[in-house]
PDB file of C-alpha atoms in Angstrom:
ATOM      1  CA  UNK A  25       0.015  -0.068   0.104  1.00  0.00           C
ATOM      2  CA  UNK A  26       1.240   3.400  -0.737  1.00  0.00           C
ATOM      3  CA  UNK A  27       1.358   5.664   2.148  1.00  0.00           C
ATOM      4  CA  UNK A  28       0.899   9.374   2.176  1.00  0.00           C
ATOM      5  CA  UNK A  29       2.648  11.206  -0.190  1.00  0.00           C
ATOM      6  CA  UNK A  30       4.018  14.711  -0.026  1.00  0.00           C
ATOM      7  CA  UNK A  31       5.804  16.904  -2.417  1.00  0.00           C
ATOM      8  CA  UNK A  32       8.188  18.406  -2.666  1.00  0.00           C
ATOM      9  CA  UNK A  33      10.451  16.898  -0.029  1.00  0.00           C
ATOM     10  CA  UNK A  34      12.502  20.052   0.237  1.00  0.00           C
ATOM     11  CA  UNK A  35      11.742  23.578  -0.864  1.00  0.00           C
ATOM     12  CA  UNK A  36      14.032  26.556  -0.582  1.00  0.00           C
ATOM     13  CA  UNK A  37      12.636  29.903  -1.602  1.00  0.00           C
ATOM     14  CA  UNK A  38      12.924  33.528  -0.864  1.00  0.00           C
ATOM     15  CA  UNK A  39      10.935  35.651   1.339  1.00  0.00           C
ATOM     16  CA  UNK A  40       7.894  36.946  -0.464  1.00  0.00           C
ATOM     17  CA  UNK A  41       7.270  34.091  -2.746  1.00  0.00           C
ATOM     18  CA  UNK A  42       4.376  31.947  -2.928  1.00  0.00           C
ATOM     19  CA  UNK A  43       4.780  28.297  -1.672  1.00  0.00           C
ATOM     20  CA  UNK A  44       2.501  25.328  -2.378  1.00  0.00           C
ATOM     21  CA  UNK A  45       2.871  22.156  -0.576  1.00  0.00           C
ATOM     22  CA  UNK A  46       1.065  19.115  -1.858  1.00  0.00           C
ATOM     23  CA  UNK A  47      -0.284  15.886  -0.114  1.00  0.00           C
ATOM     24  CA  UNK A  48      -1.981  12.801  -1.585  1.00  0.00           C
ATOM     25  CA  UNK A  49      -3.632  10.733   1.475  1.00  0.00           C
ATOM     26  CA  UNK A  50      -3.987   7.118   1.479  1.00  0.00           C
ATOM     27  CA  UNK A  51      -6.670   5.760  -0.718  1.00  0.00           C
ATOM     28  CA  UNK A  52      -9.899   5.377   1.367  1.00  0.00           C
ATOM     29  CA  UNK A  53      -8.841   7.710   4.099  1.00  0.00           C
ATOM     30  CA  UNK A  54     -11.392  10.331   4.690  1.00  0.00           C
ATOM     31  CA  UNK A  55      -9.600  12.628   6.982  1.00  0.00           C
ATOM     32  CA  UNK A  56      -6.453  14.571   6.234  1.00  0.00           C
ATOM     33  CA  UNK A  57      -4.493  16.684   8.474  1.00  0.00           C
ATOM     34  CA  UNK A  58      -1.774  19.242   8.005  1.00  0.00           C
ATOM     35  CA  UNK A  59       0.995  19.666  10.890  1.00  0.00           C
ATOM     36  CA  UNK A  60       4.089  21.936  11.066  1.00  0.00           C
ATOM     37  CA  UNK A  61       6.930  20.864  13.338  1.00  0.00           C
ATOM     38  CA  UNK A  62       9.409  23.467  14.608  1.00  0.00           C
ATOM     39  CA  UNK A  63      12.028  23.302  17.153  1.00  0.00           C
ATOM     40  CA  UNK A  64      10.173  25.877  19.393  1.00  0.00           C
ATOM     41  CA  UNK A  65       6.494  24.569  19.171  1.00  0.00           C
ATOM     42  CA  UNK A  66       7.008  20.859  18.218  1.00  0.00           C
ATOM     43  CA  UNK A  67       4.416  19.390  16.151  1.00  0.00           C
ATOM     44  CA  UNK A  68       1.360  21.532  15.864  1.00  0.00           C
ATOM     45  CA  UNK A  69      -1.842  20.954  13.891  1.00  0.00           C
ATOM     46  CA  UNK A  70      -2.622  23.583  11.365  1.00  0.00           C
ATOM     47  CA  UNK A  71      -5.876  22.423   9.772  1.00  0.00           C
ATOM     48  CA  UNK A  72      -7.872  19.187   9.174  1.00  0.00           C
ATOM     49  CA  UNK A  73     -10.466  17.962   6.713  1.00  0.00           C
ATOM     50  CA  UNK A  74     -13.162  15.370   6.920  1.00  0.00           C
ATOM     51  CA  UNK A  75     -14.583  14.230   3.683  1.00  0.00           C
ATOM     52  CA  UNK A  76     -12.844  16.973   1.817  1.00  0.00           C
ATOM     53  CA  UNK A  77     -14.407  19.642   4.028  1.00  0.00           C
ATOM     54  CA  UNK A  78     -12.240  21.948   6.555  1.00  0.00           C
ATOM     55  CA  UNK A  79     -13.355  21.118   9.981  1.00  0.00           C
ATOM     56  CA  UNK A  80     -10.870  23.010  12.148  1.00  0.00           C
ATOM     57  CA  UNK A  81      -8.379  25.536  10.938  1.00  0.00           C
ATOM     58  CA  UNK A  82      -7.738  27.200  14.305  1.00  0.00           C
ATOM     59  CA  UNK A  83      -4.120  26.245  14.093  1.00  0.00           C
ATOM     60  CA  UNK A  84      -3.544  28.006  10.878  1.00  0.00           C
ATOM     61  CA  UNK A  85      -1.076  30.888  12.043  1.00  0.00           C
ATOM     62  CA  UNK A  86      -2.378  33.782   9.890  1.00  0.00           C
ATOM     63  CA  UNK A  87      -4.159  34.695   6.782  1.00  0.00           C
ATOM     64  CA  UNK A  88      -0.935  34.135   4.722  1.00  0.00           C
ATOM     65  CA  UNK A  89      -1.822  30.433   5.131  1.00  0.00           C
ATOM     66  CA  UNK A  90      -4.486  28.658   3.324  1.00  0.00           C
ATOM     67  CA  UNK A  91      -5.421  24.806   2.559  1.00  0.00           C
ATOM     68  CA  UNK A  92      -7.569  23.151   0.190  1.00  0.00           C
ATOM     69  CA  UNK A  93      -8.859  19.710  -0.579  1.00  0.00           C
ATOM     70  CA  UNK A  94     -10.626  19.739  -4.149  1.00  0.00           C
ATOM     71  CA  UNK A  95     -10.941  15.934  -4.048  1.00  0.00           C
ATOM     72  CA  UNK A  96     -10.423  12.988  -1.820  1.00  0.00           C
ATOM     73  CA  UNK A  97      -6.888  12.255  -3.235  1.00  0.00           C
ATOM     74  CA  UNK A  98      -5.245  15.693  -3.072  1.00  0.00           C
ATOM     75  CA  UNK A  99      -4.736  18.724  -0.790  1.00  0.00           C
ATOM     76  CA  UNK A 100      -2.432  21.547  -0.900  1.00  0.00           C
ATOM     77  CA  UNK A 101      -1.119  24.011   1.623  1.00  0.00           C
ATOM     78  CA  UNK A 102      -0.255  27.291   0.463  1.00  0.00           C
ATOM     79  CA  UNK A 103       1.861  30.237   2.088  1.00  0.00           C
ATOM     80  CA  UNK A 104       1.588  33.765   0.449  1.00  0.00           C
ATOM     81  CA  UNK A 105       3.790  35.641   0.962  1.00  0.00           C
ATOM     82  CA  UNK A 106       6.222  33.518   2.649  1.00  0.00           C
ATOM     83  CA  UNK A 107       8.325  34.753   5.509  1.00  0.00           C
ATOM     84  CA  UNK A 108      11.556  33.357   7.235  1.00  0.00           C
ATOM     85  CA  UNK A 109       9.611  32.309  10.231  1.00  0.00           C
ATOM     86  CA  UNK A 110       7.638  29.958   8.223  1.00  0.00           C
ATOM     87  CA  UNK A 111      10.598  27.663   7.815  1.00  0.00           C
ATOM     88  CA  UNK A 112       9.767  24.278   9.128  1.00  0.00           C
ATOM     89  CA  UNK A 113       8.990  20.850   8.353  1.00  0.00           C
ATOM     90  CA  UNK A 114       5.414  20.380   7.168  1.00  0.00           C
ATOM     91  CA  UNK A 115       3.579  16.981   7.526  1.00  0.00           C
ATOM     92  CA  UNK A 116       0.599  15.639   5.940  1.00  0.00           C
ATOM     93  CA  UNK A 117      -1.328  12.847   7.546  1.00  0.00           C
ATOM     94  CA  UNK A 118      -4.607  10.920   6.772  1.00  0.00           C
ATOM     95  CA  UNK A 119      -6.819   8.701   8.633  1.00  0.00           C
ATOM     96  CA  UNK A 120      -9.476   6.046   7.907  1.00  0.00           C
ATOM     97  CA  UNK A 121     -11.885   6.796  10.673  1.00  0.00           C
ATOM     98  CA  UNK A 122     -11.804   8.538  13.996  1.00  0.00           C
ATOM     99  CA  UNK A 123     -10.673   5.347  15.841  1.00  0.00           C
ATOM    100  CA  UNK A 124      -7.836   4.714  13.484  1.00  0.00           C
ATOM    101  CA  UNK A 125      -4.449   6.135  13.874  1.00  0.00           C
ATOM    102  CA  UNK A 126      -3.056   8.886  11.784  1.00  0.00           C
ATOM    103  CA  UNK A 127      -0.546   7.867   8.987  1.00  0.00           C
ATOM    104  CA  UNK A 128       2.004  10.494   8.165  1.00  0.00           C
ATOM    105  CA  UNK A 129       3.880  11.330   5.150  1.00  0.00           C
ATOM    106  CA  UNK A 130       7.537  12.094   5.181  1.00  0.00           C
ATOM    107  CA  UNK A 131       7.094  15.702   5.411  1.00  0.00           C
ATOM    108  CA  UNK A 132       8.284  18.878   3.269  1.00  0.00           C
ATOM    109  CA  UNK A 133      11.382  20.692   4.519  1.00  0.00           C
ATOM    110  CA  UNK A 134      10.579  24.475   3.862  1.00  0.00           C
ATOM    111  CA  UNK A 135      13.327  27.009   4.031  1.00  0.00           C
ATOM    112  CA  UNK A 136      12.343  30.690   3.518  1.00  0.00           C
ATOM    113  CA  UNK A 137      15.537  32.800   3.110  1.00  0.00           C
TER     114      UNK A 137
ATOM    115  CA  UNK B   9      -0.139  26.096  27.713  1.00  0.00           C
ATOM    116  CA  UNK B  10       1.114  22.852  26.992  1.00  0.00           C
ATOM    117  CA  UNK B  11      -1.548  20.062  27.346  1.00  0.00           C
ATOM    118  CA  UNK B  12       0.889  17.393  26.814  1.00  0.00           C
ATOM    119  CA  UNK B  13       4.383  17.145  28.155  1.00  0.00           C
ATOM    120  CA  UNK B  14       7.387  14.880  27.689  1.00  0.00           C
ATOM    121  CA  UNK B  15       9.651  16.249  30.340  1.00  0.00           C
ATOM    122  CA  UNK B  16      12.669  14.259  29.087  1.00  0.00           C
ATOM    123  CA  UNK B  17      13.978  15.417  25.772  1.00  0.00           C
ATOM    124  CA  UNK B  18      16.598  12.549  25.794  1.00  0.00           C
ATOM    125  CA  UNK B  19      17.163   9.073  27.023  1.00  0.00           C
ATOM    126  CA  UNK B  20      20.017   6.790  26.514  1.00  0.00           C
ATOM    127  CA  UNK B  21      19.548   3.056  27.322  1.00  0.00           C
ATOM    128  CA  UNK B  22      21.806  -0.116  27.015  1.00  0.00           C
ATOM    129  CA  UNK B  23      20.687  -2.532  24.388  1.00  0.00           C
ATOM    130  CA  UNK B  24      18.716  -5.324  25.957  1.00  0.00           C
ATOM    131  CA  UNK B  25      17.644  -3.329  28.957  1.00  0.00           C
ATOM    132  CA  UNK B  26      14.238  -1.670  29.445  1.00  0.00           C
ATOM    133  CA  UNK B  27      13.300   1.776  27.975  1.00  0.00           C
ATOM    134  CA  UNK B  28      10.594   3.769  29.686  1.00  0.00           C
ATOM    135  CA  UNK B  29       9.230   6.873  28.156  1.00  0.00           C
ATOM    136  CA  UNK B  30       7.089   9.244  30.126  1.00  0.00           C
ATOM    137  CA  UNK B  31       4.186  11.665  29.230  1.00  0.00           C
ATOM    138  CA  UNK B  32       1.996  13.804  31.235  1.00  0.00           C
ATOM    139  CA  UNK B  33      -1.133  15.396  30.249  1.00  0.00           C
ATOM    140  CA  UNK B  34      -3.503  18.109  31.678  1.00  0.00           C
ATOM    141  CA  UNK B  35      -6.974  17.287  30.874  1.00  0.00           C
ATOM    142  CA  UNK B  36      -8.788  14.459  32.111  1.00  0.00           C
ATOM    143  CA  UNK B  37     -11.373  14.544  29.312  1.00  0.00           C
ATOM    144  CA  UNK B  38      -8.670  13.099  27.015  1.00  0.00           C
ATOM    145  CA  UNK B  39      -9.925   9.620  25.973  1.00  0.00           C
ATOM    146  CA  UNK B  40      -7.441   8.130  23.436  1.00  0.00           C
ATOM    147  CA  UNK B  41      -3.516   8.090  23.690  1.00  0.00           C
ATOM    148  CA  UNK B  42      -0.946   6.974  21.379  1.00  0.00           C
ATOM    149  CA  UNK B  43       2.755   6.775  20.899  1.00  0.00           C
ATOM    150  CA  UNK B  44       4.441   7.509  17.513  1.00  0.00           C
ATOM    151  CA  UNK B  45       8.067   6.924  16.634  1.00  0.00           C
ATOM    152  CA  UNK B  46      10.095   9.230  14.201  1.00  0.00           C
ATOM    153  CA  UNK B  47      13.428   8.467  12.441  1.00  0.00           C
ATOM    154  CA  UNK B  48      15.191  11.492  10.893  1.00  0.00           C
ATOM    155  CA  UNK B  49      13.875  12.602   7.549  1.00  0.00           C
ATOM    156  CA  UNK B  50      10.745  10.607   7.831  1.00  0.00           C
ATOM    157  CA  UNK B  51       7.267  11.256   9.264  1.00  0.00           C
ATOM    158  CA  UNK B  52       6.038   9.984  12.682  1.00  0.00           C
ATOM    159  CA  UNK B  53       4.859   6.266  12.522  1.00  0.00           C
ATOM    160  CA  UNK B  54       2.175   4.897  14.708  1.00  0.00           C
ATOM    161  CA  UNK B  55       3.451   2.692  17.307  1.00  0.00           C
ATOM    162  CA  UNK B  56       0.650   1.685  19.944  1.00  0.00           C
ATOM    163  CA  UNK B  57      -2.357   3.289  21.458  1.00  0.00           C
ATOM    164  CA  UNK B  58      -4.576   2.871  24.550  1.00  0.00           C
ATOM    165  CA  UNK B  59      -8.112   3.958  25.339  1.00  0.00           C
ATOM    166  CA  UNK B  60      -9.159   5.666  28.462  1.00  0.00           C
ATOM    167  CA  UNK B  61     -11.032   2.698  29.692  1.00  0.00           C
ATOM    168  CA  UNK B  62      -7.911   0.558  29.927  1.00  0.00           C
ATOM    169  CA  UNK B  63      -4.708   0.854  31.973  1.00  0.00           C
ATOM    170  CA  UNK B  64      -2.342  -1.337  29.960  1.00  0.00           C
ATOM    171  CA  UNK B  65      -1.992  -2.291  26.345  1.00  0.00           C
ATOM    172  CA  UNK B  66       0.884  -4.734  24.929  1.00  0.00           C
ATOM    173  CA  UNK B  67       2.119  -5.258  21.543  1.00  0.00           C
ATOM    174  CA  UNK B  68       5.186  -7.384  21.361  1.00  0.00           C
ATOM    175  CA  UNK B  69       8.142  -5.428  22.940  1.00  0.00           C
ATOM    176  CA  UNK B  70       6.015  -2.548  23.506  1.00  0.00           C
ATOM    177  CA  UNK B  71       3.618  -1.758  26.415  1.00  0.00           C
ATOM    178  CA  UNK B  72       1.794   1.548  27.233  1.00  0.00           C
ATOM    179  CA  UNK B  73       0.509   1.943  30.633  1.00  0.00           C
ATOM    180  CA  UNK B  74      -2.108   4.577  31.454  1.00  0.00           C
ATOM    181  CA  UNK B  75      -2.620   6.087  34.930  1.00  0.00           C
ATOM    182  CA  UNK B  76      -5.716   8.130  34.826  1.00  0.00           C
ATOM    183  CA  UNK B  77      -5.537   9.495  38.339  1.00  0.00           C
ATOM    184  CA  UNK B  78      -1.938  10.694  37.675  1.00  0.00           C
ATOM    185  CA  UNK B  79      -2.715  11.776  34.208  1.00  0.00           C
ATOM    186  CA  UNK B  80       0.285   9.992  33.017  1.00  0.00           C
ATOM    187  CA  UNK B  81       1.247   7.801  30.245  1.00  0.00           C
ATOM    188  CA  UNK B  82       4.333   5.524  29.769  1.00  0.00           C
ATOM    189  CA  UNK B  83       5.754   3.503  27.085  1.00  0.00           C
ATOM    190  CA  UNK B  84       7.938   0.352  27.911  1.00  0.00           C
ATOM    191  CA  UNK B  85      10.280  -1.223  25.499  1.00  0.00           C
ATOM    192  CA  UNK B  86      11.716  -4.548  26.585  1.00  0.00           C
ATOM    193  CA  UNK B  87      14.293  -5.666  25.581  1.00  0.00           C
ATOM    194  CA  UNK B  88      15.663  -2.363  23.771  1.00  0.00           C
ATOM    195  CA  UNK B  89      17.207  -2.991  20.472  1.00  0.00           C
ATOM    196  CA  UNK B  90      19.451  -0.502  18.346  1.00  0.00           C
ATOM    197  CA  UNK B  91      16.736  -0.176  15.836  1.00  0.00           C
ATOM    198  CA  UNK B  92      14.508   1.375  18.479  1.00  0.00           C
ATOM    199  CA  UNK B  93      16.635   4.628  18.569  1.00  0.00           C
ATOM    200  CA  UNK B  94      14.395   7.491  17.280  1.00  0.00           C
ATOM    201  CA  UNK B  95      12.422  10.267  18.504  1.00  0.00           C
ATOM    202  CA  UNK B  96       9.066   9.220  20.500  1.00  0.00           C
ATOM    203  CA  UNK B  97       6.142  11.431  20.575  1.00  0.00           C
ATOM    204  CA  UNK B  98       2.999  10.757  22.790  1.00  0.00           C
ATOM    205  CA  UNK B  99       0.007  12.005  21.409  1.00  0.00           C
ATOM    206  CA  UNK B 100      -3.633  12.663  22.951  1.00  0.00           C
ATOM    207  CA  UNK B 101      -7.097  12.792  21.360  1.00  0.00           C
ATOM    208  CA  UNK B 102      -9.702  14.850  23.166  1.00  0.00           C
ATOM    209  CA  UNK B 103     -13.100  13.231  23.721  1.00  0.00           C
ATOM    210  CA  UNK B 104     -15.981  13.455  21.198  1.00  0.00           C
ATOM    211  CA  UNK B 105     -17.824  15.820  23.446  1.00  0.00           C
ATOM    212  CA  UNK B 106     -15.106  18.361  22.857  1.00  0.00           C
ATOM    213  CA  UNK B 107     -15.761  18.028  19.244  1.00  0.00           C
ATOM    214  CA  UNK B 108     -12.237  17.342  18.461  1.00  0.00           C
ATOM    215  CA  UNK B 109     -10.983  14.654  16.261  1.00  0.00           C
ATOM    216  CA  UNK B 110      -7.461  15.926  16.306  1.00  0.00           C
ATOM    217  CA  UNK B 111      -4.227  14.917  18.242  1.00  0.00           C
ATOM    218  CA  UNK B 112      -2.368  16.893  20.467  1.00  0.00           C
ATOM    219  CA  UNK B 113       1.389  16.020  20.532  1.00  0.00           C
ATOM    220  CA  UNK B 114       4.201  16.073  23.227  1.00  0.00           C
ATOM    221  CA  UNK B 115       7.489  17.609  22.455  1.00  0.00           C
ATOM    222  CA  UNK B 116       9.164  14.355  21.844  1.00  0.00           C
ATOM    223  CA  UNK B 117      11.776  12.221  23.595  1.00  0.00           C
ATOM    224  CA  UNK B 118      15.067  11.229  21.610  1.00  0.00           C
ATOM    225  CA  UNK B 119      15.919   7.508  22.696  1.00  0.00           C
ATOM    226  CA  UNK B 120      19.194   6.291  21.862  1.00  0.00           C
ATOM    227  CA  UNK B 121      20.100   2.618  22.452  1.00  0.00           C
ATOM    228  CA  UNK B 122      23.722   1.818  23.120  1.00  0.00           C
ATOM    229  CA  UNK B 123      25.289  -1.433  22.000  1.00  0.00           C
TER     230      UNK B 123
END
């Protein structure tokens, strides 16, 4: 079984540029989560979707961040404009049902110069 | 305000001995608890879980203990093997009543198994 697939694995870009992170969840999973991991704050939830609908975006740091899930097999996390403090590892995870564990992708390491 | 705390950032254990990783939480309404393991440059991988109606769950070398009165969770690995060297995260899920299906993670403990 293919796991959660994230792209790109690494992204380096200049401050002010738009950044788009992509995620393909595991087929059949109906919940998708976006996390950010930093040294200071650890692993924190940004937003999650159930059946492609955003349920809780209270973790999104500010309006520069947006996430979409146009269909069950694809989601994007966009940062526009990006800032150096957005540098972190961004993880996507999916889950089949509330009583099942989340499965994580290998993350996107984002560096904003 | 950290709802989940792993107070030991690192732990070093001799191969073959028991590794004990600890986690404290603040909210008695949390109803489901998990441990994830993370290798460098990979995403966290689910290891073992326990619901609040139990106080122990075992899976091979891994056992999770839940002490609800102390709001304390621990993971025991025995015997420890070099491949267990990783960062371990505990995670908790608030109850459905709180309307949350999301997980709250601790800061992680880096476990090193010495040969």
